[in-house]
XYZ file of C-alpha atoms in Angstrom:
307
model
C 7.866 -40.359 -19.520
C 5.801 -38.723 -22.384
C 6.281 -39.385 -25.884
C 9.042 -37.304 -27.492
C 7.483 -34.116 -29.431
C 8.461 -34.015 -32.915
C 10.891 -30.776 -32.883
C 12.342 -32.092 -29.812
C 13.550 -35.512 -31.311
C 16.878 -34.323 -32.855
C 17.904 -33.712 -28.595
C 17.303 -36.763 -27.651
C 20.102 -39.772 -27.011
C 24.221 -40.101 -27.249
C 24.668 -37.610 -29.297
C 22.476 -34.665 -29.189
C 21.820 -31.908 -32.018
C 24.671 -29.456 -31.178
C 24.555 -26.475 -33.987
C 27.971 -25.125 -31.783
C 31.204 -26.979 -32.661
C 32.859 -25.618 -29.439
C 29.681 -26.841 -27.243
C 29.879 -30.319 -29.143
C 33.649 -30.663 -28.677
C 33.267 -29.673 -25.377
C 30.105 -32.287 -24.613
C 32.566 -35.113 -26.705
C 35.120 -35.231 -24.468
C 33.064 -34.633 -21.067
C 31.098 -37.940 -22.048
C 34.654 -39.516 -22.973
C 36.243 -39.100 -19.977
C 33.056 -40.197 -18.110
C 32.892 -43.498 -19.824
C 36.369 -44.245 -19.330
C 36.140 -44.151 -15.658
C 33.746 -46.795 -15.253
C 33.604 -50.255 -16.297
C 30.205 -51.070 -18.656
C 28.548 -48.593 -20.873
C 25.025 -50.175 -18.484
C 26.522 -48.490 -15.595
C 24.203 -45.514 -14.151
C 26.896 -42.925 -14.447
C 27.593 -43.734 -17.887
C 24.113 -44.590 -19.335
C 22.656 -41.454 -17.772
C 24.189 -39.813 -20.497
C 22.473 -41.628 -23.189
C 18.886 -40.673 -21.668
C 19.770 -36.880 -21.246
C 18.206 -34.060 -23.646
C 19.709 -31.242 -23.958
C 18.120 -27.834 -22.247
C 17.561 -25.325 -24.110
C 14.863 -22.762 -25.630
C 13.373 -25.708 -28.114
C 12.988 -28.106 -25.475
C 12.463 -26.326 -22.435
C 8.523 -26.405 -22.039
C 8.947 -30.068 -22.536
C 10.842 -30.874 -20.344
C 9.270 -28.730 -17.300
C 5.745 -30.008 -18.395
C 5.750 -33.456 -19.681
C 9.268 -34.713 -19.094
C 9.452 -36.084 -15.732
C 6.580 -37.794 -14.030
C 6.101 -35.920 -10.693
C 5.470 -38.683 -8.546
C 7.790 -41.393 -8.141
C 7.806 -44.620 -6.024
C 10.608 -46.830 -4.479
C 10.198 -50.058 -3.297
C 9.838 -50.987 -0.057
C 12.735 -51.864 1.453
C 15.078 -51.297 -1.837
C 16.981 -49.113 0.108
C 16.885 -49.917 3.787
C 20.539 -48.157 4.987
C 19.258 -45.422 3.309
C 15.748 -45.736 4.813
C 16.922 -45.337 8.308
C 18.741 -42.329 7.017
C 15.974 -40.656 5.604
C 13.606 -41.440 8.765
C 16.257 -40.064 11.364
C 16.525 -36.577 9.468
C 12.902 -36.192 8.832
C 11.688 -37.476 12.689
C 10.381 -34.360 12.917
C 8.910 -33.886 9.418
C 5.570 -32.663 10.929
C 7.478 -29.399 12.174
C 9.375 -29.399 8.426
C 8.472 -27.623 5.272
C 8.772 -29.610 2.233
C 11.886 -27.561 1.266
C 13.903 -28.358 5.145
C 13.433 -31.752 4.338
C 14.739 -31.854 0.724
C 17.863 -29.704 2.427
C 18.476 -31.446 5.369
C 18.854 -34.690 2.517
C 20.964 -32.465 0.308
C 22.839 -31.470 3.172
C 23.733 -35.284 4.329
C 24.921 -35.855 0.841
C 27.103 -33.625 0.703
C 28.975 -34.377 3.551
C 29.221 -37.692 2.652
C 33.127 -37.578 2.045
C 33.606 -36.735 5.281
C 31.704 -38.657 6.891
C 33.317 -41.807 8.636
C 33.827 -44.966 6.086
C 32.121 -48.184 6.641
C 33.746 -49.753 3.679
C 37.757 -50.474 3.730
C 38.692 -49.482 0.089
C 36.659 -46.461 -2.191
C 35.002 -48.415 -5.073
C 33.675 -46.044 -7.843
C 30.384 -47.027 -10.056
C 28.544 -48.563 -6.939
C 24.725 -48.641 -6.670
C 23.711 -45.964 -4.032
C 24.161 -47.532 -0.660
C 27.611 -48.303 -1.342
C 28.162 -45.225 -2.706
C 26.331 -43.615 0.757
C 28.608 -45.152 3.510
C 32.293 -45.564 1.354
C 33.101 -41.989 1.404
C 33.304 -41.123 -2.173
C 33.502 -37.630 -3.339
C 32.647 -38.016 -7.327
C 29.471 -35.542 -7.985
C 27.402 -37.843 -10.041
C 27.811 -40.802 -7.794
C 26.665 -38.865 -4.587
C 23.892 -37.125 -6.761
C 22.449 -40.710 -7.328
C 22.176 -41.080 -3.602
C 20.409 -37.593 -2.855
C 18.133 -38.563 -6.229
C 17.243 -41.873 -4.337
C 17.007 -40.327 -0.840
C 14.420 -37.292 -2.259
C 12.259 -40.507 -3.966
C 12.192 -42.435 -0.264
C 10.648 -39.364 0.949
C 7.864 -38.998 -1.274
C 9.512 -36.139 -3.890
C 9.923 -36.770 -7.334
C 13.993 -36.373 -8.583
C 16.057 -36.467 -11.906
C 19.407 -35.727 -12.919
C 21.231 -32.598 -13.934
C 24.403 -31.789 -15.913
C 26.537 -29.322 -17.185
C 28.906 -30.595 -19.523
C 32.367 -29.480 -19.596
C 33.654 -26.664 -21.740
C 36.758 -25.376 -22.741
C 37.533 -21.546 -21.934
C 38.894 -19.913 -24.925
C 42.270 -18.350 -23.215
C 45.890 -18.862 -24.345
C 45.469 -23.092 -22.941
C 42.575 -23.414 -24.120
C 41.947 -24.406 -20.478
C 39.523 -27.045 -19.628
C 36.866 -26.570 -17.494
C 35.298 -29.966 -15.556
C 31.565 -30.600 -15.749
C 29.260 -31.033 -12.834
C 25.907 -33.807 -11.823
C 23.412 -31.782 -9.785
C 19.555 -32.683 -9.465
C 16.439 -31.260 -9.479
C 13.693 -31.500 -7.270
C 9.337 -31.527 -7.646
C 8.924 -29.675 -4.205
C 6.636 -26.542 -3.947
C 4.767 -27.620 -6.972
C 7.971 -27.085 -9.473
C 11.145 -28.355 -10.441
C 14.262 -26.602 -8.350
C 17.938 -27.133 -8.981
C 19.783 -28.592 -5.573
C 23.437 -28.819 -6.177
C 25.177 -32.044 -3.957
C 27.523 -29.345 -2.905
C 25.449 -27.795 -1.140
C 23.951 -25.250 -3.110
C 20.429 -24.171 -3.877
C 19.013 -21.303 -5.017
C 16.357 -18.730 -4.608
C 14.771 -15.665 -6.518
C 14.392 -12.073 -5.115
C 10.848 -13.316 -3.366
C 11.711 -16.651 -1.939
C 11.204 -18.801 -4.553
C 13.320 -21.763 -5.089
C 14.888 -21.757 -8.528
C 15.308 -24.420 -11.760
C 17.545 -25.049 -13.646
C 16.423 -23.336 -16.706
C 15.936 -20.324 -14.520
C 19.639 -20.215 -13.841
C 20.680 -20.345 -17.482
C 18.401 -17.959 -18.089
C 19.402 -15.748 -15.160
C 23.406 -16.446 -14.741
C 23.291 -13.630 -12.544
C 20.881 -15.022 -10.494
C 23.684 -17.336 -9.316
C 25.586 -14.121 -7.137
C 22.470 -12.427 -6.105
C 22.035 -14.896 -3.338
C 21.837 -14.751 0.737
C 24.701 -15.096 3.012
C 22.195 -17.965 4.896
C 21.920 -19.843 1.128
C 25.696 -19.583 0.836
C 26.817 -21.333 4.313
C 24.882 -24.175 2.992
C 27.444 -24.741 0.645
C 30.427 -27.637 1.189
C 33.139 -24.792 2.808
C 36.067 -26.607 1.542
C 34.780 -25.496 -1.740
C 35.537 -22.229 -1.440
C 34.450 -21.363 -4.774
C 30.375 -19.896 -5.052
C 31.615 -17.449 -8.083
C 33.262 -19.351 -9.628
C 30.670 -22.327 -9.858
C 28.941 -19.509 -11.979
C 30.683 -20.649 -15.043
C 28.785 -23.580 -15.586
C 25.501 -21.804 -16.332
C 27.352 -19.763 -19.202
C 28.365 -20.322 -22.988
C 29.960 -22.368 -24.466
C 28.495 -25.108 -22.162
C 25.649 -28.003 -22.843
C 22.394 -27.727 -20.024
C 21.029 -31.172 -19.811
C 18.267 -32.915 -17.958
C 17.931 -36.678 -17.444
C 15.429 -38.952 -16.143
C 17.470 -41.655 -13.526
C 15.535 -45.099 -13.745
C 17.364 -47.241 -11.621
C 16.032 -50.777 -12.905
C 17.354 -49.726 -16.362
C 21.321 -49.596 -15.258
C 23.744 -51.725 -13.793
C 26.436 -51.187 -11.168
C 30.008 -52.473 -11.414
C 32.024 -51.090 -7.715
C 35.476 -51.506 -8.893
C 38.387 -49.993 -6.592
C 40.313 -46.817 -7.307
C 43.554 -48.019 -7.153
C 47.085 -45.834 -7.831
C 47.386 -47.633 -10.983
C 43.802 -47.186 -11.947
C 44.647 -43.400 -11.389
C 47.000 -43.216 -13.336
C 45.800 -44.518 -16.603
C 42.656 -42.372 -16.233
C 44.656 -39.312 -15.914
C 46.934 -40.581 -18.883
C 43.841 -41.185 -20.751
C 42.326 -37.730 -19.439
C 45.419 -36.001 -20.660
C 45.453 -37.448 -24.538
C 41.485 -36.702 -24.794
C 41.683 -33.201 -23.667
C 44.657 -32.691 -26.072
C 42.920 -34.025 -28.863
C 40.014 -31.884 -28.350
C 42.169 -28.875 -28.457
C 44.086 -29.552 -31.359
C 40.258 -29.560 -32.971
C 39.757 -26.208 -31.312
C 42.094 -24.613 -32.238
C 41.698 -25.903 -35.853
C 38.443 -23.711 -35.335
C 39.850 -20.540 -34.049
C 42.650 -20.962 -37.086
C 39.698 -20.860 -39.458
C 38.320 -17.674 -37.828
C 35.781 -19.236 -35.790
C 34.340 -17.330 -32.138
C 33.528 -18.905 -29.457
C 29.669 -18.120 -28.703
C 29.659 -16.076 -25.221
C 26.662 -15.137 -23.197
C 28.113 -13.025 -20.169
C 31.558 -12.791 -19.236
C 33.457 -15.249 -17.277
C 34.097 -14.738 -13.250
């Protein structure tokens, strides 16, 4: 990775610049309830946050340009489940654009909860191959296995979020983030979305990230073809539109897997339940703050209405 410009500096780490109190509230709690779910602050899916910078017009041409090295190697036989996988869906890469074989991957991943288990219990905060054949269904955690997959076959990958935001209605109801990835593949970066979901401009073109905050729209204006790729028993392409749209954080993160640790613990009931007791207090401490801000008179920043 490139040094850090000098106006881009304030973005980078924990805690990035974030001039909105609603967006920073918002990001707060998101990378709360992350962290509680897993066991060391090391892991991947917690200390991915800690390396992201946040998208937006000041750091944009940074991070398309000098961000994210475009070629990226894994060592042989790092992965070798996931090896065999890769060279039984691209056996007939020679017939494949570069873009079939990035989907075909995406398109493994995200059936990946449905596929059958070869592990007896579901252990979150694995490294990839256990994460791969266990049947897990946590975003982030299957995005770290399509990241990996796309770097086996020769395509450079990082890591997407959107943090979570809270919609300004009478609940102030919360709104749960999302890990997606992009992809070097046609000479630029593209989003993929382990639910299936890619996207595509007017002329074929595969579209970033930044594209799609740019363009919210962009997200409806899309093929019936593009939307059967999507995981069906989430029924909800429109919707997933909100996560492009203010008051929400855009970040991009480069995933360096010799600089993380991974501690597989099991999701037991009792597990459960004190992250959702611990899920409940957060989010009601972050809207007390809120609406401590809407008492004062503040608005909510709002870029194009919610669907």
């Amino acid at each position: 990775m490139s040094r850090f410009p000098k106006e881009v500096q304030p973005y980078v780490g924990r805690n990035p610049r974030i001039d909105d109190p609603w967006t920073r509230i918002s990001f707060e709690t998101s990378r709360d309830l992350t962290a509680a779910y897993y066991v060391k602050p090391t892991d991947a899916d917690v200390a991915i946050v800690r390396e992201q910078v946040a998208l937006n017009a000041t750091t944009a041409d940074f991070l398309y340009s000098k961000f994210t090295p475009t070629r990226m190697r894994v060592k042989a036989g790092e992965y070798p489940k996931l090896d065999r996988v890769v060279d039984s869906l691209l056996s007939d890469g020679a017939q494949l654009s570069d873009r079939r074989r990035v989907l075909k991957m995406l398109l493994w991943c995200r059936d990946i909860p449905i596929r059958g288990r070869k592990t007896k219990d579901y252990y979150a905060g694995g490294a990839e191959e256990l994460v791969a054949f266990q049947g897990g269904n946590m975003c982030n955690e299957m995005n770290r296995v399509f990241m990996i997959m796309c770097r086996i076959a020769g395509f450079a990958s990082r890591y997407v979020g959107h943090f979570a935001v809270f919609k300004n209605d009478r609940e102030i109801t919360f709104m749960a983030g999302h890990g997606v990835a992009e992809v070097f593949v046609e000479g630029a970066w593209a989003y993929f979305d382990i639910r299936g979901k890619h996207f595509l401009w007017p002329d074929g073109r595969l579209a970033s990230h930044w594209d799609l905050v740019r363009n919210p729209d962009l997200y409806l204006r899309q093929s019936e073809e593009v939307k059967l790729a999507q995981d069906q028993r989430r029924n909800d392409w429109n919707g997933g539109q909100r996560m492009f749209m203010w008051p929400s954080l855009q970040i991009i993160a480069n995933y360096d897997p010799e600089k993380m640790t991974y501690t597989p613990f099991p999701e037991t009931p009792e597990q459960k339940r004190r992250f959702k007791a611990f899920g409940t207090r957060r989010k009601a401490e972050a809207r007390r703050e809120l609406r401590k801000l809407l008492d004062a008179g503040y608005v909510p920043p709002v870029r194009s209405p919610w669907r």
